């Protein structure tokens, strides 16, 4: 890379770091959440070691295969030295920084056009509603974000020159991701799609090894796990204009509700491409039918429609034989495969956070599309160039607005989490859940005291337009 | 050449202008955070009664934990429960705002029902 190219790359990394630092600051200021988190932390306290927690998760949790998730919770607990919010939120912020840096690295920025497109793509990544699932909650670790990071690791490895260490790292990333969360299997999708597309950083042997491991994972899941009790078959989910529970799913679609599963996958993919539906519900259509269309709906749908149109245009050019330069076409192929694979994995119920990896790869596709426009801009006819410039300006503006909304959402979550901590002793005593172990009581009270000390602005004092533009 | 440069600049600004502005604002907010003035994370001071009226269980628990009397009377500024300022106990404020969970919390923290 030329010195000028390195400068452009450095500026792209700087933009990524600024975005990561801004969101990381919010994360560090948030309390550890109560729900789906405190019980895990108490388990970590009671467990003698990460290895013991790994084994216990394998043996006791017959609904899922997520032993590494539990072991990580214990690892961080032990490393926290009593500063649990710093440990868990610090890890969350560090993971976010790594993710944005890996994302930027995958863009291979070396020109001014690359840099402009990279900044655009970063706002797509952060502004897409599927990204919120990687930051607004943590259990106490956000495993959706971990999967995104593992998939970006795999992509970067695929783009590299290759070698045995690269192959080993790719296989390790797959093992780590798949034992953390089911959507970690997407690492295999990244590796396979990259190899099929022509990236040779991860060798065919490594892809084959991952495929064998995938087979073992699937076999273990069917032989060992209680799929019915997994919650996959018992979750409520959005359908058209409302949510329906598991009983209604069976009543409407039979058991298993195969058509409903098909809807969930389609809705998940559409959610990334068009920001509608969200969590399986056509919230925009519902709002329009109710006679109100707040900015958060038309900004979201508009930005996604424009960007998806640009991506589709880039794909069409590739298909028509006016091929995008080598790696761009390969990257588009990988992005399409990951989005489709992510949608397939999300068949059981439509939740936006499940599509967080698909959303990240959508942002990569947006980079390719926009960069091709910027590169062609100088040679376009003036009218066509002006029209495309307007489209990109409108989309970029909308994504900038959406990306700023992450801070609004995190602030709302901080208020909610702090309230949950305030209510915890009252609610747990009523439910008979207050711990008997004095060490557990001390831990809960310590976490609560830390949470109550965190500033969390009351939403009542927010500007009214904030909810209209960014929702909650 | 001037035309190509102008078009390239316009294209660049069109693509990256607003996203760069977003990044710039985030950087500015981080700088302001260094002097404890982050625009998104400034918490207004609330009295115990105001916190109860505004469903701020966290503030209620914190203020009582700091020694404030859950049975005391506190100002509630205009615009929270009515157009004029009031002086209420936290329980009265929670009842007026129809916050049963806050009432429950206050009783748990020692408020006399």
mmCIF file of N, CA and C in Angstrom, chain A residues 157-230:
data_model
loop_
_atom_site.group_PDB
_atom_site.id
_atom_site.type_symbol
_atom_site.label_atom_id
_atom_site.label_comp_id
_atom_site.label_asym_id
_atom_site.label_seq_id
_atom_site.Cartn_x
_atom_site.Cartn_y
_atom_site.Cartn_z
ATOM 1 N N UNK A 157 -9.597 -13.401 7.876
ATOM 2 C CA UNK A 157 -8.686 -14.519 7.629
ATOM 3 C C UNK A 157 -8.813 -14.998 6.186
ATOM 4 N N UNK A 158 -10.042 -15.041 5.692
ATOM 5 C CA UNK A 158 -10.261 -15.468 4.307
ATOM 6 C C UNK A 158 -9.622 -14.511 3.321
ATOM 7 N N UNK A 159 -9.561 -13.234 3.675
ATOM 8 C CA UNK A 159 -8.987 -12.232 2.779
ATOM 9 C C UNK A 159 -7.459 -12.193 2.851
ATOM 10 N N UNK A 160 -6.895 -12.943 3.799
ATOM 11 C CA UNK A 160 -5.441 -12.884 4.004
ATOM 12 C C UNK A 160 -4.707 -13.776 3.001
ATOM 13 N N UNK A 161 -3.382 -13.832 3.159
ATOM 14 C CA UNK A 161 -2.564 -14.654 2.250
ATOM 15 C C UNK A 161 -2.630 -16.131 2.604
ATOM 16 N N UNK A 162 -3.155 -16.436 3.771
ATOM 17 C CA UNK A 162 -3.322 -17.834 4.150
ATOM 18 C C UNK A 162 -2.116 -18.411 4.875
ATOM 19 N N UNK A 163 -2.211 -19.695 5.156
ATOM 20 C CA UNK A 163 -1.133 -20.373 5.879
ATOM 21 C C UNK A 163 -1.721 -21.228 6.986
ATOM 22 N N UNK A 164 -0.906 -22.085 7.578
ATOM 23 C CA UNK A 164 -1.426 -22.998 8.602
ATOM 24 C C UNK A 164 -1.969 -22.283 9.836
ATOM 25 N N UNK A 165 -1.315 -21.182 10.223
ATOM 26 C CA UNK A 165 -1.812 -20.459 11.391
ATOM 27 C C UNK A 165 -3.159 -19.808 11.098
ATOM 28 N N UNK A 166 -3.334 -19.343 9.876
ATOM 29 C CA UNK A 166 -4.612 -18.750 9.473
ATOM 30 C C UNK A 166 -5.714 -19.804 9.552
ATOM 31 N N UNK A 167 -5.405 -21.000 9.014
ATOM 32 C CA UNK A 167 -6.380 -22.091 9.061
ATOM 33 C C UNK A 167 -6.733 -22.454 10.489
ATOM 34 N N UNK A 168 -5.713 -22.531 11.342
ATOM 35 C CA UNK A 168 -5.952 -22.870 12.749
ATOM 36 C C UNK A 168 -6.819 -21.821 13.414
ATOM 37 N N UNK A 169 -6.531 -20.557 13.133
ATOM 38 C CA UNK A 169 -7.318 -19.469 13.726
ATOM 39 C C UNK A 169 -8.764 -19.530 13.262
ATOM 40 N N UNK A 170 -8.966 -19.861 11.993
ATOM 41 C CA UNK A 170 -10.324 -19.932 11.456
ATOM 42 C C UNK A 170 -11.113 -21.058 12.132
ATOM 43 N N UNK A 171 -10.474 -22.207 12.279
ATOM 44 C CA UNK A 171 -11.156 -23.332 12.923
ATOM 45 C C UNK A 171 -11.454 -22.996 14.389
ATOM 46 N N UNK A 172 -10.502 -22.358 15.041
ATOM 47 C CA UNK A 172 -10.730 -21.948 16.441
ATOM 48 C C UNK A 172 -11.885 -20.952 16.547
ATOM 49 N N UNK A 173 -11.939 -20.023 15.605
ATOM 50 C CA UNK A 173 -13.034 -19.046 15.621
ATOM 51 C C UNK A 173 -14.373 -19.756 15.475
ATOM 52 N N UNK A 174 -14.411 -20.771 14.604
ATOM 53 C CA UNK A 174 -15.650 -21.526 14.425
ATOM 54 C C UNK A 174 -16.032 -22.264 15.705
ATOM 55 N N UNK A 175 -15.070 -22.927 16.329
ATOM 56 C CA UNK A 175 -15.350 -23.662 17.566
ATOM 57 C C UNK A 175 -15.845 -22.708 18.649
ATOM 58 N N UNK A 176 -15.148 -21.587 18.796
ATOM 59 C CA UNK A 176 -15.524 -20.624 19.834
ATOM 60 C C UNK A 176 -16.934 -20.085 19.599
ATOM 61 N N UNK A 177 -17.218 -19.716 18.370
ATOM 62 C CA UNK A 177 -18.515 -19.117 18.072
ATOM 63 C C UNK A 177 -19.641 -20.136 18.221
ATOM 64 N N UNK A 178 -19.431 -21.352 17.719
ATOM 65 C CA UNK A 178 -20.518 -22.331 17.730
ATOM 66 C C UNK A 178 -20.813 -22.832 19.141
ATOM 67 N N UNK A 179 -19.816 -22.791 20.028
ATOM 68 C CA UNK A 179 -20.059 -23.214 21.413
ATOM 69 C C UNK A 179 -20.525 -22.058 22.294
ATOM 70 N N UNK A 180 -20.666 -20.869 21.680
ATOM 71 C CA UNK A 180 -21.178 -19.710 22.409
ATOM 72 C C UNK A 180 -22.663 -19.492 22.111
ATOM 73 N N UNK A 181 -23.003 -19.605 20.849
ATOM 74 C CA UNK A 181 -24.377 -19.346 20.420
ATOM 75 C C UNK A 181 -24.630 -20.080 19.122
ATOM 76 N N UNK A 182 -25.883 -20.460 18.889
ATOM 77 C CA UNK A 182 -26.215 -21.225 17.686
ATOM 78 C C UNK A 182 -25.841 -20.469 16.410
ATOM 79 N N UNK A 183 -26.033 -19.158 16.403
ATOM 80 C CA UNK A 183 -25.704 -18.415 15.181
ATOM 81 C C UNK A 183 -24.210 -18.332 14.952
ATOM 82 N N UNK A 184 -23.410 -18.845 15.891
ATOM 83 C CA UNK A 184 -21.980 -18.964 15.654
ATOM 84 C C UNK A 184 -21.653 -19.886 14.494
ATOM 85 N N UNK A 185 -22.590 -20.711 14.083
ATOM 86 C CA UNK A 185 -22.386 -21.578 12.911
ATOM 87 C C UNK A 185 -22.166 -20.752 11.651
ATOM 88 N N UNK A 186 -22.537 -19.468 11.714
ATOM 89 C CA UNK A 186 -22.333 -18.582 10.563
ATOM 90 C C UNK A 186 -20.856 -18.427 10.217
ATOM 91 N N UNK A 187 -19.976 -18.691 11.158
ATOM 92 C CA UNK A 187 -18.542 -18.631 10.841
ATOM 93 C C UNK A 187 -18.233 -19.628 9.728
ATOM 94 N N UNK A 188 -18.871 -20.800 9.779
ATOM 95 C CA UNK A 188 -18.708 -21.789 8.713
ATOM 96 C C UNK A 188 -19.233 -21.242 7.388
ATOM 97 N N UNK A 189 -20.361 -20.548 7.432
ATOM 98 C CA UNK A 189 -20.936 -19.949 6.226
ATOM 99 C C UNK A 189 -19.967 -18.938 5.622
ATOM 100 N N UNK A 190 -19.358 -18.114 6.481
ATOM 101 C CA UNK A 190 -18.387 -17.125 5.992
ATOM 102 C C UNK A 190 -17.218 -17.830 5.309
ATOM 103 N N UNK A 191 -16.680 -18.844 5.996
ATOM 104 C CA UNK A 191 -15.501 -19.537 5.462
ATOM 105 C C UNK A 191 -15.822 -20.235 4.147
ATOM 106 N N UNK A 192 -16.948 -20.935 4.111
ATOM 107 C CA UNK A 192 -17.323 -21.670 2.895
ATOM 108 C C UNK A 192 -17.606 -20.719 1.742
ATOM 109 N N UNK A 193 -18.418 -19.671 2.030
ATOM 110 C CA UNK A 193 -18.768 -18.722 0.968
ATOM 111 C C UNK A 193 -17.522 -18.018 0.450
ATOM 112 N N UNK A 194 -16.611 -17.671 1.359
ATOM 113 C CA UNK A 194 -15.380 -16.998 0.938
ATOM 114 C C UNK A 194 -14.555 -17.919 0.039
ATOM 115 N N UNK A 195 -14.479 -19.188 0.396
ATOM 116 C CA UNK A 195 -13.704 -20.134 -0.407
ATOM 117 C C UNK A 195 -14.355 -20.335 -1.775
ATOM 118 N N UNK A 196 -15.668 -20.477 -1.800
ATOM 119 C CA UNK A 196 -16.395 -20.635 -3.064
ATOM 120 C C UNK A 196 -16.217 -19.401 -3.951
ATOM 121 N N UNK A 197 -16.205 -18.221 -3.307
ATOM 122 C CA UNK A 197 -16.091 -16.975 -4.074
ATOM 123 C C UNK A 197 -14.681 -16.763 -4.625
ATOM 124 N N UNK A 198 -13.692 -17.455 -4.035
ATOM 125 C CA UNK A 198 -12.331 -17.301 -4.540
ATOM 126 C C UNK A 198 -11.339 -16.728 -3.553
ATOM 127 N N UNK A 199 -11.799 -16.366 -2.355
ATOM 128 C CA UNK A 199 -10.836 -15.977 -1.313
ATOM 129 C C UNK A 199 -10.115 -17.242 -0.871
ATOM 130 N N UNK A 200 -8.789 -17.169 -0.772
ATOM 131 C CA UNK A 200 -8.038 -18.379 -0.452
ATOM 132 C C UNK A 200 -7.268 -18.256 0.853
ATOM 133 N N UNK A 201 -7.601 -17.281 1.658
ATOM 134 C CA UNK A 201 -6.925 -17.140 2.945
ATOM 135 C C UNK A 201 -7.193 -18.344 3.839
ATOM 136 N N UNK A 202 -8.429 -18.803 3.856
ATOM 137 C CA UNK A 202 -8.773 -20.033 4.577
ATOM 138 C C UNK A 202 -8.777 -21.138 3.524
ATOM 139 N N UNK A 203 -7.954 -22.144 3.734
ATOM 140 C CA UNK A 203 -7.782 -23.183 2.708
ATOM 141 C C UNK A 203 -8.988 -24.105 2.650
ATOM 142 N N UNK A 204 -9.053 -24.870 1.560
ATOM 143 C CA UNK A 204 -10.118 -25.854 1.419
ATOM 144 C C UNK A 204 -10.075 -26.885 2.536
ATOM 145 N N UNK A 205 -8.856 -27.217 2.985
ATOM 146 C CA UNK A 205 -8.713 -28.204 4.076
ATOM 147 C C UNK A 205 -9.375 -27.683 5.351
ATOM 148 N N UNK A 206 -9.146 -26.405 5.631
ATOM 149 C CA UNK A 206 -9.728 -25.815 6.843
ATOM 150 C C UNK A 206 -11.248 -25.760 6.735
ATOM 151 N N UNK A 207 -11.738 -25.434 5.546
ATOM 152 C CA UNK A 207 -13.192 -25.405 5.356
ATOM 153 C C UNK A 207 -13.759 -26.808 5.545
ATOM 154 N N UNK A 208 -13.037 -27.805 5.016
ATOM 155 C CA UNK A 208 -13.485 -29.190 5.183
ATOM 156 C C UNK A 208 -13.492 -29.584 6.661
ATOM 157 N N UNK A 209 -12.458 -29.159 7.389
ATOM 158 C CA UNK A 209 -12.394 -29.468 8.825
ATOM 159 C C UNK A 209 -13.565 -28.837 9.558
ATOM 160 N N UNK A 210 -13.867 -27.585 9.199
ATOM 161 C CA UNK A 210 -15.013 -26.910 9.822
ATOM 162 C C UNK A 210 -16.310 -27.623 9.486
ATOM 163 N N UNK A 211 -16.386 -28.151 8.264
ATOM 164 C CA UNK A 211 -17.610 -28.850 7.855
ATOM 165 C C UNK A 211 -17.789 -30.115 8.675
ATOM 166 N N UNK A 212 -16.687 -30.808 8.933
ATOM 167 C CA UNK A 212 -16.758 -32.009 9.774
ATOM 168 C C UNK A 212 -17.223 -31.630 11.177
ATOM 169 N N UNK A 213 -16.659 -30.547 11.700
ATOM 170 C CA UNK A 213 -17.051 -30.094 13.036
ATOM 171 C C UNK A 213 -18.523 -29.685 13.055
ATOM 172 N N UNK A 214 -18.966 -29.071 11.961
ATOM 173 C CA UNK A 214 -20.378 -28.692 11.866
ATOM 174 C C UNK A 214 -21.262 -29.928 11.923
ATOM 175 N N UNK A 215 -20.831 -30.962 11.189
ATOM 176 C CA UNK A 215 -21.583 -32.214 11.220
ATOM 177 C C UNK A 215 -21.650 -32.793 12.625
ATOM 178 N N UNK A 216 -20.525 -32.730 13.326
ATOM 179 C CA UNK A 216 -20.499 -33.221 14.707
ATOM 180 C C UNK A 216 -21.430 -32.404 15.591
ATOM 181 N N UNK A 217 -21.444 -31.105 15.366
ATOM 182 C CA UNK A 217 -22.316 -30.220 16.142
ATOM 183 C C UNK A 217 -23.779 -30.581 15.912
ATOM 184 N N UNK A 218 -24.131 -30.753 14.640
ATOM 185 C CA UNK A 218 -25.532 -31.075 14.314
ATOM 186 C C UNK A 218 -25.914 -32.432 14.907
ATOM 187 N N UNK A 219 -24.997 -33.412 14.764
ATOM 188 C CA UNK A 219 -25.259 -34.733 15.315
ATOM 189 C C UNK A 219 -25.433 -34.692 16.821
ATOM 190 N N UNK A 220 -24.550 -33.932 17.481
ATOM 191 C CA UNK A 220 -24.643 -33.799 18.936
ATOM 192 C C UNK A 220 -25.948 -33.124 19.337
ATOM 193 N N UNK A 221 -26.351 -32.142 18.586
ATOM 194 C CA UNK A 221 -27.586 -31.411 18.900
ATOM 195 C C UNK A 221 -28.782 -32.347 18.858
ATOM 196 N N UNK A 222 -28.851 -33.170 17.796
ATOM 197 C CA UNK A 222 -30.007 -34.059 17.679
ATOM 198 C C UNK A 222 -29.943 -35.214 18.670
ATOM 199 N N UNK A 223 -28.732 -35.695 18.938
ATOM 200 C CA UNK A 223 -28.603 -36.871 19.805
ATOM 201 C C UNK A 223 -28.681 -36.520 21.281
ATOM 202 N N UNK A 224 -28.263 -35.305 21.606
ATOM 203 C CA UNK A 224 -28.044 -34.981 23.007
ATOM 204 C C UNK A 224 -29.026 -33.951 23.542
ATOM 205 N N UNK A 225 -29.404 -32.985 22.693
ATOM 206 C CA UNK A 225 -30.206 -31.876 23.193
ATOM 207 C C UNK A 225 -31.691 -32.188 23.163
ATOM 208 N N UNK A 226 -32.409 -31.571 24.040
ATOM 209 C CA UNK A 226 -33.863 -31.641 24.074
ATOM 210 C C UNK A 226 -34.387 -30.452 23.285
ATOM 211 N N UNK A 227 -34.578 -30.674 21.991
ATOM 212 C CA UNK A 227 -34.937 -29.558 21.119
ATOM 213 C C UNK A 227 -36.289 -28.962 21.505
ATOM 214 N N UNK A 228 -37.234 -29.842 21.924
ATOM 215 C CA UNK A 228 -38.558 -29.315 22.280
ATOM 216 C C UNK A 228 -38.479 -28.376 23.458
ATOM 217 N N UNK A 229 -37.556 -28.684 24.383
ATOM 218 C CA UNK A 229 -37.448 -27.829 25.558
ATOM 219 C C UNK A 229 -36.488 -26.678 25.352
ATOM 220 N N UNK A 230 -35.981 -26.563 24.123
ATOM 221 C CA UNK A 230 -34.950 -25.564 23.867
ATOM 222 C C UNK A 230 -35.480 -24.153 23.886
#
